[in-house]
């Protein structure tokens, strides 16, 4: 039985983060870390957290090929399972991430949970992502038309989807439209009982999809 939620751990506090990872890490598909936790605690926290779950580094790489490569190599060293890059920087940068990621899975952002200029070029971003050889795409849970479009063009790439819960999207709807995993942060870590909240989400997914 596969877990379908990726937990976005966007908090600063080290002990709270480790505690949440200890309690929830084996009940989610992965934990996603972004700049807030890294800026407060340093990159070493990736290795610490990786004891409890797969870790996806959501650094949204968006630079020239060499800089993206240097960051990806550093992330590899600390035992990350996945890394997220923007696709709008184009083939050369994205390919540099894929090549330097080795066994780390690369996800590229092709559509966002808020309106952005990326909306005008989603098709091209998917095409470039496929050409570069990414493992998966990021597409929004709260914007069904965009998610549906990404699903139609994604081939066999995995889709991970932010925007459910606090940003208004619905987990079950996103999974129905083709998300493989739904990213949830605030609705879990800001709730009174994160373990129970996650367990309720997991139960409703299991009951709805018979998994
Ligand atoms: P929350 O469930 O608290 O809204 O968190 C969503 C997470 O997904 C955040 O880490 C955010 O940076 C990320 N995200 C997003 O919300 N929209 C996107 O388009 C891409 C993201 O990575």
PDB file of C-alpha atoms and ligand atoms in Angstrom:
ATOM      1  CA  UNK A   1       0.000   0.000   0.000  1.00  0.00           C
ATOM      2  CA  UNK A   2       1.718   3.139  -1.230  1.00  0.00           C
ATOM      3  CA  UNK A   3       1.499   6.466   0.575  1.00  0.00           C
ATOM      4  CA  UNK A   4       0.217   9.228  -1.684  1.00  0.00           C
ATOM      5  CA  UNK A   5       1.075  12.314   0.333  1.00  0.00           C
ATOM      6  CA  UNK A   6       4.325  14.242   0.181  1.00  0.00           C
ATOM      7  CA  UNK A   7       4.717  16.279   3.358  1.00  0.00           C
ATOM      8  CA  UNK A   8       5.991  19.840   2.777  1.00  0.00           C
ATOM      9  CA  UNK A   9       8.000  20.595   5.899  1.00  0.00           C
ATOM     10  CA  UNK A  10       8.138  24.380   5.605  1.00  0.00           C
ATOM     11  CA  UNK A  11       9.041  25.264   9.163  1.00  0.00           C
ATOM     12  CA  UNK A  12      12.183  26.686  10.768  1.00  0.00           C
ATOM     13  CA  UNK A  13      12.535  24.889  14.072  1.00  0.00           C
ATOM     14  CA  UNK A  14      14.976  21.979  14.083  1.00  0.00           C
ATOM     15  CA  UNK A  15      13.469  19.906  16.904  1.00  0.00           C
ATOM     16  CA  UNK A  16       9.922  20.374  15.704  1.00  0.00           C
ATOM     17  CA  UNK A  17      10.989  19.310  12.212  1.00  0.00           C
ATOM     18  CA  UNK A  18      12.750  16.179  13.466  1.00  0.00           C
ATOM     19  CA  UNK A  19       9.788  15.321  15.652  1.00  0.00           C
ATOM     20  CA  UNK A  20       7.351  15.661  12.766  1.00  0.00           C
ATOM     21  CA  UNK A  21       9.636  13.597  10.540  1.00  0.00           C
ATOM     22  CA  UNK A  22       9.906  10.883  13.220  1.00  0.00           C
ATOM     23  CA  UNK A  23       6.151  10.691  13.692  1.00  0.00           C
ATOM     24  CA  UNK A  24       4.979  11.109  10.101  1.00  0.00           C
ATOM     25  CA  UNK A  25       7.942  10.029   7.972  1.00  0.00           C
ATOM     26  CA  UNK A  26       6.846   6.437   7.389  1.00  0.00           C
ATOM     27  CA  UNK A  27       3.237   7.421   6.672  1.00  0.00           C
ATOM     28  CA  UNK A  28       4.034   9.728   3.742  1.00  0.00           C
ATOM     29  CA  UNK A  29       5.594   9.024   0.359  1.00  0.00           C
ATOM     30  CA  UNK A  30       8.336  11.583   1.003  1.00  0.00           C
ATOM     31  CA  UNK A  31       9.134  14.761   2.901  1.00  0.00           C
ATOM     32  CA  UNK A  32       9.730  17.874   0.799  1.00  0.00           C
ATOM     33  CA  UNK A  33      12.078  20.534   2.167  1.00  0.00           C
ATOM     34  CA  UNK A  34      12.316  24.058   0.846  1.00  0.00           C
ATOM     35  CA  UNK A  35      14.515  27.076   1.621  1.00  0.00           C
ATOM     36  CA  UNK A  36      12.970  28.002   5.015  1.00  0.00           C
ATOM     37  CA  UNK A  37      14.206  24.893   6.835  1.00  0.00           C
ATOM     38  CA  UNK A  38      17.566  24.863   5.021  1.00  0.00           C
ATOM     39  CA  UNK A  39      18.295  28.546   5.647  1.00  0.00           C
ATOM     40  CA  UNK A  40      17.632  28.096   9.363  1.00  0.00           C
ATOM     41  CA  UNK A  41      19.401  24.763   9.878  1.00  0.00           C
ATOM     42  CA  UNK A  42      21.900  24.307   7.080  1.00  0.00           C
ATOM     43  CA  UNK A  43      22.062  21.558   4.502  1.00  0.00           C
ATOM     44  CA  UNK A  44      22.934  18.908   7.125  1.00  0.00           C
ATOM     45  CA  UNK A  45      19.292  18.683   8.099  1.00  0.00           C
ATOM     46  CA  UNK A  46      18.630  16.837   4.831  1.00  0.00           C
ATOM     47  CA  UNK A  47      20.750  13.912   6.040  1.00  0.00           C
ATOM     48  CA  UNK A  48      19.119  13.975   9.480  1.00  0.00           C
ATOM     49  CA  UNK A  49      15.628  13.968   7.997  1.00  0.00           C
ATOM     50  CA  UNK A  50      16.532  11.225   5.544  1.00  0.00           C
ATOM     51  CA  UNK A  51      16.596   8.767   8.465  1.00  0.00           C
ATOM     52  CA  UNK A  52      12.817   9.006   8.575  1.00  0.00           C
ATOM     53  CA  UNK A  53      11.687   9.396   4.958  1.00  0.00           C
ATOM     54  CA  UNK A  54      12.762  10.027   1.393  1.00  0.00           C
ATOM     55  CA  UNK A  55      13.692  13.693   1.099  1.00  0.00           C
ATOM     56  CA  UNK A  56      12.846  15.873  -1.892  1.00  0.00           C
ATOM     57  CA  UNK A  57      14.793  19.134  -2.048  1.00  0.00           C
ATOM     58  CA  UNK A  58      12.493  21.758  -3.452  1.00  0.00           C
ATOM     59  CA  UNK A  59      15.175  24.260  -4.404  1.00  0.00           C
ATOM     60  CA  UNK A  60      13.467  25.187  -7.678  1.00  0.00           C
ATOM     61  CA  UNK A  61      16.775  25.451  -9.465  1.00  0.00           C
ATOM     62  CA  UNK A  62      16.632  28.175 -12.096  1.00  0.00           C
ATOM     63  CA  UNK A  63      20.133  29.191 -13.031  1.00  0.00           C
ATOM     64  CA  UNK A  64      22.748  28.517 -15.689  1.00  0.00           C
ATOM     65  CA  UNK A  65      23.789  24.905 -16.188  1.00  0.00           C
ATOM     66  CA  UNK A  66      26.991  25.065 -14.134  1.00  0.00           C
ATOM     67  CA  UNK A  67      25.397  26.622 -11.040  1.00  0.00           C
ATOM     68  CA  UNK A  68      22.489  24.183 -11.148  1.00  0.00           C
ATOM     69  CA  UNK A  69      24.974  21.329 -11.451  1.00  0.00           C
ATOM     70  CA  UNK A  70      26.983  22.505  -8.418  1.00  0.00           C
ATOM     71  CA  UNK A  71      23.838  22.710  -6.290  1.00  0.00           C
ATOM     72  CA  UNK A  72      22.621  19.300  -7.452  1.00  0.00           C
ATOM     73  CA  UNK A  73      25.960  17.664  -6.630  1.00  0.00           C
ATOM     74  CA  UNK A  74      25.842  19.163  -3.131  1.00  0.00           C
ATOM     75  CA  UNK A  75      22.297  17.913  -2.583  1.00  0.00           C
ATOM     76  CA  UNK A  76      23.391  14.401  -3.657  1.00  0.00           C
ATOM     77  CA  UNK A  77      26.090  14.393  -1.022  1.00  0.00           C
ATOM     78  CA  UNK A  78      23.479  14.826   1.725  1.00  0.00           C
ATOM     79  CA  UNK A  79      21.334  11.864   0.785  1.00  0.00           C
ATOM     80  CA  UNK A  80      18.402  13.555  -0.910  1.00  0.00           C
ATOM     81  CA  UNK A  81      16.026  11.256  -2.810  1.00  0.00           C
ATOM     82  CA  UNK A  82      14.745  13.955  -5.150  1.00  0.00           C
ATOM     83  CA  UNK A  83      15.316  17.507  -6.329  1.00  0.00           C
ATOM     84  CA  UNK A  84      13.016  20.055  -7.968  1.00  0.00           C
ATOM     85  CA  UNK A  85      14.147  22.384 -10.752  1.00  0.00           C
ATOM     86  CA  UNK A  86      12.329  24.943 -12.837  1.00  0.00           C
ATOM     87  CA  UNK A  87      11.934  24.037 -16.499  1.00  0.00           C
ATOM     88  CA  UNK A  88      11.670  27.596 -17.830  1.00  0.00           C
ATOM     89  CA  UNK A  89      15.458  28.029 -17.815  1.00  0.00           C
ATOM     90  CA  UNK A  90      15.479  25.595 -20.744  1.00  0.00           C
ATOM     91  CA  UNK A  91      17.049  22.378 -21.915  1.00  0.00           C
ATOM     92  CA  UNK A  92      20.699  23.109 -21.123  1.00  0.00           C
ATOM     93  CA  UNK A  93      20.083  23.869 -17.443  1.00  0.00           C
ATOM     94  CA  UNK A  94      17.587  21.082 -16.905  1.00  0.00           C
ATOM     95  CA  UNK A  95      19.830  18.529 -18.610  1.00  0.00           C
ATOM     96  CA  UNK A  96      22.712  19.619 -16.342  1.00  0.00           C
ATOM     97  CA  UNK A  97      20.519  18.863 -13.325  1.00  0.00           C
ATOM     98  CA  UNK A  98      19.481  15.461 -14.689  1.00  0.00           C
ATOM     99  CA  UNK A  99      23.067  14.517 -15.557  1.00  0.00           C
ATOM    100  CA  UNK A 100      24.509  15.550 -12.209  1.00  0.00           C
ATOM    101  CA  UNK A 101      21.613  14.113 -10.180  1.00  0.00           C
ATOM    102  CA  UNK A 102      22.756  10.531 -10.845  1.00  0.00           C
ATOM    103  CA  UNK A 103      20.315   8.406  -8.813  1.00  0.00           C
ATOM    104  CA  UNK A 104      18.477  11.377  -7.345  1.00  0.00           C
ATOM    105  CA  UNK A 105      15.086  11.870  -9.008  1.00  0.00           C
ATOM    106  CA  UNK A 106      14.579  15.164 -10.817  1.00  0.00           C
ATOM    107  CA  UNK A 107      11.173  16.852 -10.922  1.00  0.00           C
ATOM    108  CA  UNK A 108      10.586  19.939 -13.051  1.00  0.00           C
ATOM    109  CA  UNK A 109       8.015  22.671 -12.510  1.00  0.00           C
ATOM    110  CA  UNK A 110       5.737  22.944 -15.550  1.00  0.00           C
ATOM    111  CA  UNK A 111       2.702  24.593 -13.971  1.00  0.00           C
ATOM    112  CA  UNK A 112       2.297  26.420 -10.664  1.00  0.00           C
ATOM    113  CA  UNK A 113      -0.401  26.553  -8.018  1.00  0.00           C
ATOM    114  CA  UNK A 114      -0.699  30.301  -8.549  1.00  0.00           C
ATOM    115  CA  UNK A 115      -1.180  32.067 -11.854  1.00  0.00           C
ATOM    116  CA  UNK A 116       2.215  32.790 -13.432  1.00  0.00           C
ATOM    117  CA  UNK A 117       3.881  33.341 -16.802  1.00  0.00           C
ATOM    118  CA  UNK A 118       4.651  29.630 -16.778  1.00  0.00           C
ATOM    119  CA  UNK A 119       0.964  29.153 -17.690  1.00  0.00           C
ATOM    120  CA  UNK A 120       1.677  30.393 -21.229  1.00  0.00           C
ATOM    121  CA  UNK A 121       4.400  27.843 -21.904  1.00  0.00           C
ATOM    122  CA  UNK A 122       3.357  24.686 -20.042  1.00  0.00           C
ATOM    123  CA  UNK A 123       3.350  22.558 -23.231  1.00  0.00           C
ATOM    124  CA  UNK A 124       6.875  23.615 -24.116  1.00  0.00           C
ATOM    125  CA  UNK A 125       8.084  23.040 -20.560  1.00  0.00           C
ATOM    126  CA  UNK A 126       6.753  19.482 -20.605  1.00  0.00           C
ATOM    127  CA  UNK A 127       8.417  18.821 -23.956  1.00  0.00           C
ATOM    128  CA  UNK A 128      11.749  20.186 -22.672  1.00  0.00           C
ATOM    129  CA  UNK A 129      11.431  18.195 -19.451  1.00  0.00           C
ATOM    130  CA  UNK A 130      10.900  14.965 -21.378  1.00  0.00           C
ATOM    131  CA  UNK A 131      13.844  15.702 -23.642  1.00  0.00           C
ATOM    132  CA  UNK A 132      16.086  16.380 -20.640  1.00  0.00           C
ATOM    133  CA  UNK A 133      15.021  13.087 -19.046  1.00  0.00           C
ATOM    134  CA  UNK A 134      13.388  14.176 -15.795  1.00  0.00           C
ATOM    135  CA  UNK A 135      11.646  11.627 -13.549  1.00  0.00           C
ATOM    136  CA  UNK A 136       8.570  13.703 -12.837  1.00  0.00           C
ATOM    137  CA  UNK A 137       6.672  16.964 -13.167  1.00  0.00           C
ATOM    138  CA  UNK A 138       5.204  19.436 -10.686  1.00  0.00           C
ATOM    139  CA  UNK A 139       1.623  20.438 -11.532  1.00  0.00           C
ATOM    140  CA  UNK A 140      -1.061  22.067  -9.367  1.00  0.00           C
ATOM    141  CA  UNK A 141      -3.716  20.259  -7.340  1.00  0.00           C
ATOM    142  CA  UNK A 142      -5.786  23.431  -7.079  1.00  0.00           C
ATOM    143  CA  UNK A 143      -6.003  24.255 -10.790  1.00  0.00           C
ATOM    144  CA  UNK A 144      -7.734  21.236 -12.356  1.00  0.00           C
ATOM    145  CA  UNK A 145      -7.522  22.403 -15.975  1.00  0.00           C
ATOM    146  CA  UNK A 146      -3.758  22.791 -15.758  1.00  0.00           C
ATOM    147  CA  UNK A 147      -3.315  19.507 -13.931  1.00  0.00           C
ATOM    148  CA  UNK A 148      -5.455  17.730 -16.545  1.00  0.00           C
ATOM    149  CA  UNK A 149      -3.439  19.243 -19.355  1.00  0.00           C
ATOM    150  CA  UNK A 150      -0.137  18.224 -17.745  1.00  0.00           C
ATOM    151  CA  UNK A 151      -1.467  14.692 -17.242  1.00  0.00           C
ATOM    152  CA  UNK A 152      -2.460  14.450 -20.905  1.00  0.00           C
ATOM    153  CA  UNK A 153       1.003  15.484 -22.083  1.00  0.00           C
ATOM    154  CA  UNK A 154       3.129  13.845 -19.389  1.00  0.00           C
ATOM    155  CA  UNK A 155       3.536  10.374 -20.890  1.00  0.00           C
ATOM    156  CA  UNK A 156       4.834   8.097 -18.159  1.00  0.00           C
ATOM    157  CA  UNK A 157       6.391  10.825 -16.023  1.00  0.00           C
ATOM    158  CA  UNK A 158       5.272  10.985 -12.394  1.00  0.00           C
ATOM    159  CA  UNK A 159       3.208  14.012 -11.339  1.00  0.00           C
ATOM    160  CA  UNK A 160       3.521  15.609  -7.905  1.00  0.00           C
ATOM    161  CA  UNK A 161       0.974  18.270  -6.990  1.00  0.00           C
ATOM    162  CA  UNK A 162       1.045  21.142  -4.516  1.00  0.00           C
ATOM    163  CA  UNK A 163      -1.953  23.378  -3.836  1.00  0.00           C
ATOM    164  CA  UNK A 164      -4.273  21.035  -1.924  1.00  0.00           C
ATOM    165  CA  UNK A 165      -5.598  22.033   1.495  1.00  0.00           C
ATOM    166  CA  UNK A 166      -4.425  25.534   2.415  1.00  0.00           C
ATOM    167  CA  UNK A 167      -4.381  26.671  -1.218  1.00  0.00           C
ATOM    168  CA  UNK A 168      -7.879  25.374  -1.891  1.00  0.00           C
ATOM    169  CA  UNK A 169      -7.276  22.208  -3.916  1.00  0.00           C
ATOM    170  CA  UNK A 170      -8.747  18.816  -3.105  1.00  0.00           C
ATOM    171  CA  UNK A 171      -6.492  15.782  -2.583  1.00  0.00           C
ATOM    172  CA  UNK A 172      -8.909  13.198  -3.989  1.00  0.00           C
ATOM    173  CA  UNK A 173      -9.726  15.315  -7.021  1.00  0.00           C
ATOM    174  CA  UNK A 174      -6.035  15.791  -7.790  1.00  0.00           C
ATOM    175  CA  UNK A 175      -5.421  12.036  -7.581  1.00  0.00           C
ATOM    176  CA  UNK A 176      -8.422  11.423  -9.840  1.00  0.00           C
ATOM    177  CA  UNK A 177      -7.059  13.864 -12.403  1.00  0.00           C
ATOM    178  CA  UNK A 178      -3.726  12.104 -12.536  1.00  0.00           C
ATOM    179  CA  UNK A 179      -1.476  13.244  -9.714  1.00  0.00           C
ATOM    180  CA  UNK A 180       0.683  10.428  -8.432  1.00  0.00           C
ATOM    181  CA  UNK A 181       1.425  12.206  -5.161  1.00  0.00           C
ATOM    182  CA  UNK A 182      -0.134  15.261  -3.525  1.00  0.00           C
ATOM    183  CA  UNK A 183       2.050  17.729  -1.634  1.00  0.00           C
ATOM    184  CA  UNK A 184       0.572  18.996   1.653  1.00  0.00           C
ATOM    185  CA  UNK A 185       2.253  21.322   4.116  1.00  0.00           C
ATOM    186  CA  UNK A 186       0.291  23.756   6.283  1.00  0.00           C
ATOM    187  CA  UNK A 187      -2.871  21.650   6.513  1.00  0.00           C
ATOM    188  CA  UNK A 188      -0.774  19.064   8.339  1.00  0.00           C
ATOM    189  CA  UNK A 189       1.901  20.912  10.313  1.00  0.00           C
ATOM    190  CA  UNK A 190      -0.414  23.748  11.396  1.00  0.00           C
ATOM    191  CA  UNK A 191      -3.166  21.405  12.533  1.00  0.00           C
ATOM    192  CA  UNK A 192      -3.737  20.656  16.235  1.00  0.00           C
ATOM    193  CA  UNK A 193      -2.805  17.028  15.707  1.00  0.00           C
ATOM    194  CA  UNK A 194      -0.593  16.496  12.634  1.00  0.00           C
ATOM    195  CA  UNK A 195      -0.554  12.701  13.054  1.00  0.00           C
ATOM    196  CA  UNK A 196      -4.329  12.471  13.132  1.00  0.00           C
ATOM    197  CA  UNK A 197      -4.714  14.910  10.240  1.00  0.00           C
ATOM    198  CA  UNK A 198      -2.347  12.852   8.107  1.00  0.00           C
ATOM    199  CA  UNK A 199      -4.010   9.627   9.136  1.00  0.00           C
ATOM    200  CA  UNK A 200      -7.449  11.072   8.167  1.00  0.00           C
ATOM    201  CA  UNK A 201      -6.059  12.096   4.755  1.00  0.00           C
ATOM    202  CA  UNK A 202      -4.510   8.658   4.248  1.00  0.00           C
ATOM    203  CA  UNK A 203      -7.736   6.891   5.236  1.00  0.00           C
ATOM    204  CA  UNK A 204      -9.851   8.952   2.896  1.00  0.00           C
ATOM    205  CA  UNK A 205      -7.413   8.217   0.032  1.00  0.00           C
ATOM    206  CA  UNK A 206      -7.426   4.493   0.822  1.00  0.00           C
ATOM    207  CA  UNK A 207     -11.203   4.325   1.089  1.00  0.00           C
ATOM    208  CA  UNK A 208     -11.726   6.247  -2.149  1.00  0.00           C
ATOM    209  CA  UNK A 209      -9.178   4.422  -4.265  1.00  0.00           C
ATOM    210  CA  UNK A 210      -9.184   0.978  -2.676  1.00  0.00           C
ATOM    211  CA  UNK A 211      -5.452   1.105  -2.090  1.00  0.00           C
TER     212      UNK A 211
HETATM  213  P1  LIG B   1       1.122  24.202   1.523  1.00  0.00           P
HETATM  214  O1  LIG B   1       0.399  22.864   1.496  1.00  0.00           O
HETATM  215  O2  LIG B   1       1.458  24.648   2.897  1.00  0.00           O
HETATM  216  O3  LIG B   1       0.442  25.245   0.686  1.00  0.00           O
HETATM  217  O4  LIG B   1       2.567  23.951   0.855  1.00  0.00           O
HETATM  218  C1  LIG B   1       2.741  23.770  -0.514  1.00  0.00           C
HETATM  219  C2  LIG B   1       4.196  23.510  -0.827  1.00  0.00           C
HETATM  220  O5  LIG B   1       4.348  23.311  -2.234  1.00  0.00           O
HETATM  221  C3  LIG B   1       5.144  24.655  -0.457  1.00  0.00           C
HETATM  222  O6  LIG B   1       6.379  24.061  -0.080  1.00  0.00           O
HETATM  223  C4  LIG B   1       5.330  25.407  -1.757  1.00  0.00           C
HETATM  224  O7  LIG B   1       6.574  26.044  -1.831  1.00  0.00           O
HETATM  225  C5  LIG B   1       5.234  24.282  -2.793  1.00  0.00           C
HETATM  226  N1  LIG B   1       4.723  24.704  -4.117  1.00  0.00           N
HETATM  227  C6  LIG B   1       3.513  25.351  -4.269  1.00  0.00           C
HETATM  228  O8  LIG B   1       2.805  25.605  -3.295  1.00  0.00           O
HETATM  229  N2  LIG B   1       3.112  25.709  -5.531  1.00  0.00           N
HETATM  230  C7  LIG B   1       3.838  25.453  -6.651  1.00  0.00           C
HETATM  231  O9  LIG B   1       3.400  25.789  -7.744  1.00  0.00           O
HETATM  232  C8  LIG B   1       5.051  24.770  -6.503  1.00  0.00           C
HETATM  233  C9  LIG B   1       5.474  24.386  -5.232  1.00  0.00           C
HETATM  234  O10 LIG B   1       6.590  23.716  -5.094  1.00  0.00           O
END
